[in-house]
Coordinates of C-alpha atoms in Angstrom, one line a residue:
X1 CA -28.8 15.9 -2.8
X2 CA -27.2 17.4 -6.3
X3 CA -25.7 14.9 -8.3
X4 CA -22.5 13.4 -7.4
X5 CA -19.9 15.3 -9.1
X6 CA -17.6 13.7 -11.4
X7 CA -14.6 13.4 -8.9
X8 CA -14.5 10.0 -7.9
X9 CA -16.7 6.7 -8.1
X10 CA -16.6 3.4 -5.8
X11 CA -14.2 0.8 -7.9
X12 CA -13.1 -3.2 -7.1
X13 CA -10.8 -3.6 -9.6
X14 CA -7.5 -1.5 -10.4
X15 CA -6.9 -2.7 -14.2
X16 CA -7.6 -0.3 -16.6
X17 CA -5.2 1.8 -19.0
X18 CA -1.4 1.4 -20.8
X19 CA 0.8 1.5 -17.6
X20 CA 0.3 1.3 -14.0
X21 CA 2.1 3.5 -11.2
X22 CA 1.6 2.4 -7.3
X23 CA 2.4 5.0 -4.3
X24 CA 1.9 3.7 -0.8
X25 CA 1.2 5.6 1.8
X26 CA 2.1 5.3 5.2
X27 CA 0.3 3.5 7.6
X28 CA 0.6 1.2 11.3
X29 CA 0.3 -3.2 10.9
X30 CA -3.2 -2.6 11.5
X31 CA -4.1 -0.6 8.9
X32 CA -5.4 1.8 11.2
X33 CA -3.9 4.3 8.7
X34 CA -2.7 4.3 5.4
X35 CA -3.1 2.8 2.0
X36 CA -2.2 2.7 -1.3
X37 CA -2.2 5.0 -4.7
X38 CA -2.2 3.3 -7.9
X39 CA -2.4 5.2 -11.1
X40 CA -4.0 3.4 -13.9
X41 CA -3.5 5.6 -17.5
X42 CA -4.8 5.3 -21.2
X43 CA -3.4 7.2 -23.8
X44 CA -7.2 9.6 -23.2
X45 CA -6.9 10.5 -19.4
X46 CA -5.5 9.1 -16.0
X47 CA -7.4 7.3 -13.3
X48 CA -6.4 7.2 -9.2
X49 CA -7.5 4.1 -7.3
X50 CA -7.3 4.7 -4.1
X51 CA -7.6 1.6 -1.1
X52 CA -7.5 2.2 2.6
X53 CA -7.4 -0.9 4.8
X54 CA -10.4 -1.1 7.4
X55 CA -8.2 -0.9 10.5
X56 CA -9.7 -2.6 14.2
X57 CA -9.0 1.1 15.4
X58 CA -12.5 2.3 13.8
X59 CA -15.7 1.7 16.3
X60 CA -17.5 -1.9 15.0
X61 CA -20.9 0.2 14.4
X62 CA -18.7 2.5 11.8
X63 CA -17.0 -0.9 10.0
X64 CA -19.2 -3.7 10.1
X65 CA -19.8 -5.5 6.7
X66 CA -17.0 -3.6 5.1
X67 CA -14.6 -5.3 3.3
X68 CA -11.1 -5.7 4.8
X69 CA -9.8 -2.5 1.7
X70 CA -12.1 0.2 0.6
X71 CA -11.4 2.3 -2.8
X72 CA -12.4 4.9 -4.4
X73 CA -11.2 5.7 -8.3
X74 CA -10.4 9.0 -8.9
X75 CA -10.2 10.8 -12.4
X76 CA -6.9 12.4 -12.7
X77 CA -6.1 15.4 -14.9
X78 CA -3.6 13.9 -17.5
X79 CA -1.4 17.5 -17.4
X80 CA -0.8 16.8 -13.8
X81 CA 0.1 13.5 -13.7
X82 CA 2.6 13.7 -16.4
X83 CA 4.0 16.7 -14.6
X84 CA 4.3 14.8 -11.3
X85 CA 6.0 11.9 -12.8
X86 CA 8.7 14.4 -14.5
X87 CA 9.4 16.0 -11.0
X88 CA 10.0 12.2 -9.6
X89 CA 12.2 11.3 -12.1
X90 CA 14.2 14.6 -11.5
X91 CA 14.4 13.8 -7.9
X92 CA 15.7 10.7 -9.0
X93 CA 18.7 11.3 -10.8
X94 CA 19.5 14.0 -9.1
X95 CA 19.5 12.0 -5.7
X96 CA 21.8 9.5 -7.7
X97 CA 24.4 11.7 -9.1
X98 CA 24.6 13.4 -6.7
X99 CA 25.5 10.3 -3.9
X100 CA 27.9 9.1 -7.2
X101 CA 29.6 12.4 -7.0
X102 CA 29.6 12.3 -3.1
X103 CA 31.0 8.8 -2.7
X104 CA 33.3 8.6 -5.3
X105 CA 35.4 11.8 -4.3
X106 CA 38.7 10.8 -2.5
X107 CA 38.0 13.0 0.5
X108 CA 34.4 11.1 0.8
X109 CA 35.0 10.1 4.6
X110 CA 36.0 13.8 5.6
X111 CA 33.4 16.3 8.1
X112 CA 32.9 18.9 5.3
X113 CA 31.8 15.6 2.9
X114 CA 29.4 14.3 4.8
X115 CA 27.9 18.2 6.2
X116 CA 27.7 17.9 2.4
X117 CA 26.0 14.1 1.5
X118 CA 23.5 15.6 4.8
X119 CA 22.8 18.6 3.3
X120 CA 21.9 16.6 0.0
X121 CA 19.8 14.1 2.0
X122 CA 17.6 16.8 3.6
X123 CA 17.2 19.2 0.7
X124 CA 16.0 15.5 -1.1
X125 CA 13.4 15.2 1.6
X126 CA 12.0 18.6 1.1
X127 CA 11.5 18.2 -2.4
X128 CA 9.7 15.3 -2.3
X129 CA 7.8 16.8 1.0
X130 CA 6.9 19.6 -2.0
X131 CA 5.9 16.6 -3.9
X132 CA 3.8 14.7 -1.5
X133 CA 2.1 17.7 -1.3
X134 CA 1.2 18.3 -4.5
X135 CA -0.1 15.1 -4.7
X136 CA -2.6 15.3 -2.4
X137 CA -3.3 19.0 -4.0
X138 CA -3.2 18.3 -7.6
X139 CA -4.3 14.2 -7.7
X140 CA -6.2 13.4 -4.5
X141 CA -7.9 16.6 -4.5
X142 CA -10.7 16.3 -1.4
X143 CA -10.4 12.1 -1.5
X144 CA -7.1 12.8 0.2
X145 CA -8.8 12.4 3.9
X146 CA -8.8 8.3 2.4
X147 CA -4.9 8.4 3.6
X148 CA -4.5 10.7 6.1
X149 CA -7.3 10.0 8.5
X150 CA -6.9 7.7 11.3
X151 CA -9.5 6.7 14.0
X152 CA -7.3 7.4 17.6
X153 CA -6.1 4.6 19.4
X154 CA -7.4 5.7 22.4
X155 CA -10.2 4.3 23.6
X156 CA -11.7 7.8 25.2
X157 CA -10.9 9.8 22.7
X158 CA -12.0 7.6 20.1
X159 CA -15.6 7.3 22.3
X160 CA -15.8 11.1 22.0
X161 CA -15.4 11.2 18.3
X162 CA -17.6 7.9 17.9
X163 CA -19.9 10.3 19.6
X164 CA -20.0 13.3 17.9
X165 CA -20.5 11.2 14.5
X166 CA -23.2 9.1 16.2
X167 CA -24.7 12.6 16.9
X168 CA -24.6 14.1 13.8
X169 CA -26.0 11.4 11.9
X170 CA -29.0 11.6 13.9
X171 CA -29.4 15.3 13.4
X172 CA -28.6 14.8 9.5
X173 CA -30.1 11.5 8.9
X174 CA -34.0 13.3 8.7
X175 CA -32.9 16.5 6.0
X176 CA -30.9 13.6 4.1
X177 CA -32.7 9.9 4.4
X178 CA -30.0 8.6 2.2
X179 CA -27.8 8.6 5.3
X180 CA -30.4 6.2 6.9
X181 CA -29.2 3.3 4.6
X182 CA -25.4 4.0 5.0
X183 CA -23.3 0.6 6.7
X184 CA -20.5 -1.1 5.1
X185 CA -17.6 0.8 2.9
X186 CA -19.5 3.9 2.9
X187 CA -20.3 4.6 6.1
X188 CA -16.6 4.0 7.1
X189 CA -15.5 6.5 4.3
X190 CA -18.1 9.0 6.2
X191 CA -16.6 8.3 9.6
X192 CA -13.3 8.9 7.7
X193 CA -14.1 12.3 6.4
X194 CA -15.9 13.2 10.0
X195 CA -12.4 12.7 11.7
X196 CA -10.5 15.0 8.4
X197 CA -13.6 17.3 8.0
X198 CA -12.2 20.2 10.1
X199 CA -8.7 20.1 8.0
X200 CA -10.5 20.3 4.5
X201 CA -12.8 23.0 2.5
X202 CA -16.4 23.4 3.1
X203 CA -16.4 22.9 -0.5
X204 CA -14.4 19.2 -0.7
X205 CA -16.6 18.1 2.3
X206 CA -19.5 19.1 0.3
X207 CA -18.2 17.3 -3.0
X208 CA -17.5 14.4 -1.2
X209 CA -20.5 13.7 0.7
X210 CA -22.7 14.6 -2.7
X211 CA -20.9 11.3 -4.3
X212 CA -20.9 9.2 -1.4
X213 CA -25.1 10.2 -1.3

């Protein structure tokens, strides 16, 4: 395969810079989906440590030897990081301002004010959703699958995915012998990529595969 692109490398530590920010993904208590995005920045650049819990929902053959957390260090465009941070600050400031404005009014308990309050909440939700989309598109980029992919908890569906992945490996391994050596964290990461591949651009899948191989 072509040389791995500069979009990420395996990493086991999270300290590399001037200040840190942490974003938590959603996930169940079994760790089937979800993880942490930890931003480490310096004066010259930034990187994103994306950590994903290895949950029991993943078949044992694809997580054997993997650590409890699988992490990836992804370089972050400095301009994208600072822009997102500014938007977080704006959303937080506006949220505090609107809450104070609504609760300080004498008629705060009126129907009209309650309706206006929840209109503000829905507007905030939309802005947070847009921010999450930007985080995936501008920061996580192809590696967003680490936080979004989830092995099905239903055994038949999980077994079907596992069978398809085994079949894919049987077909591709002769063409790419490096796949035969995949185990532990790399094989678990590959299984997540397989789950999310249809929701990604082909070039994104190819970039991740080159980096893993």
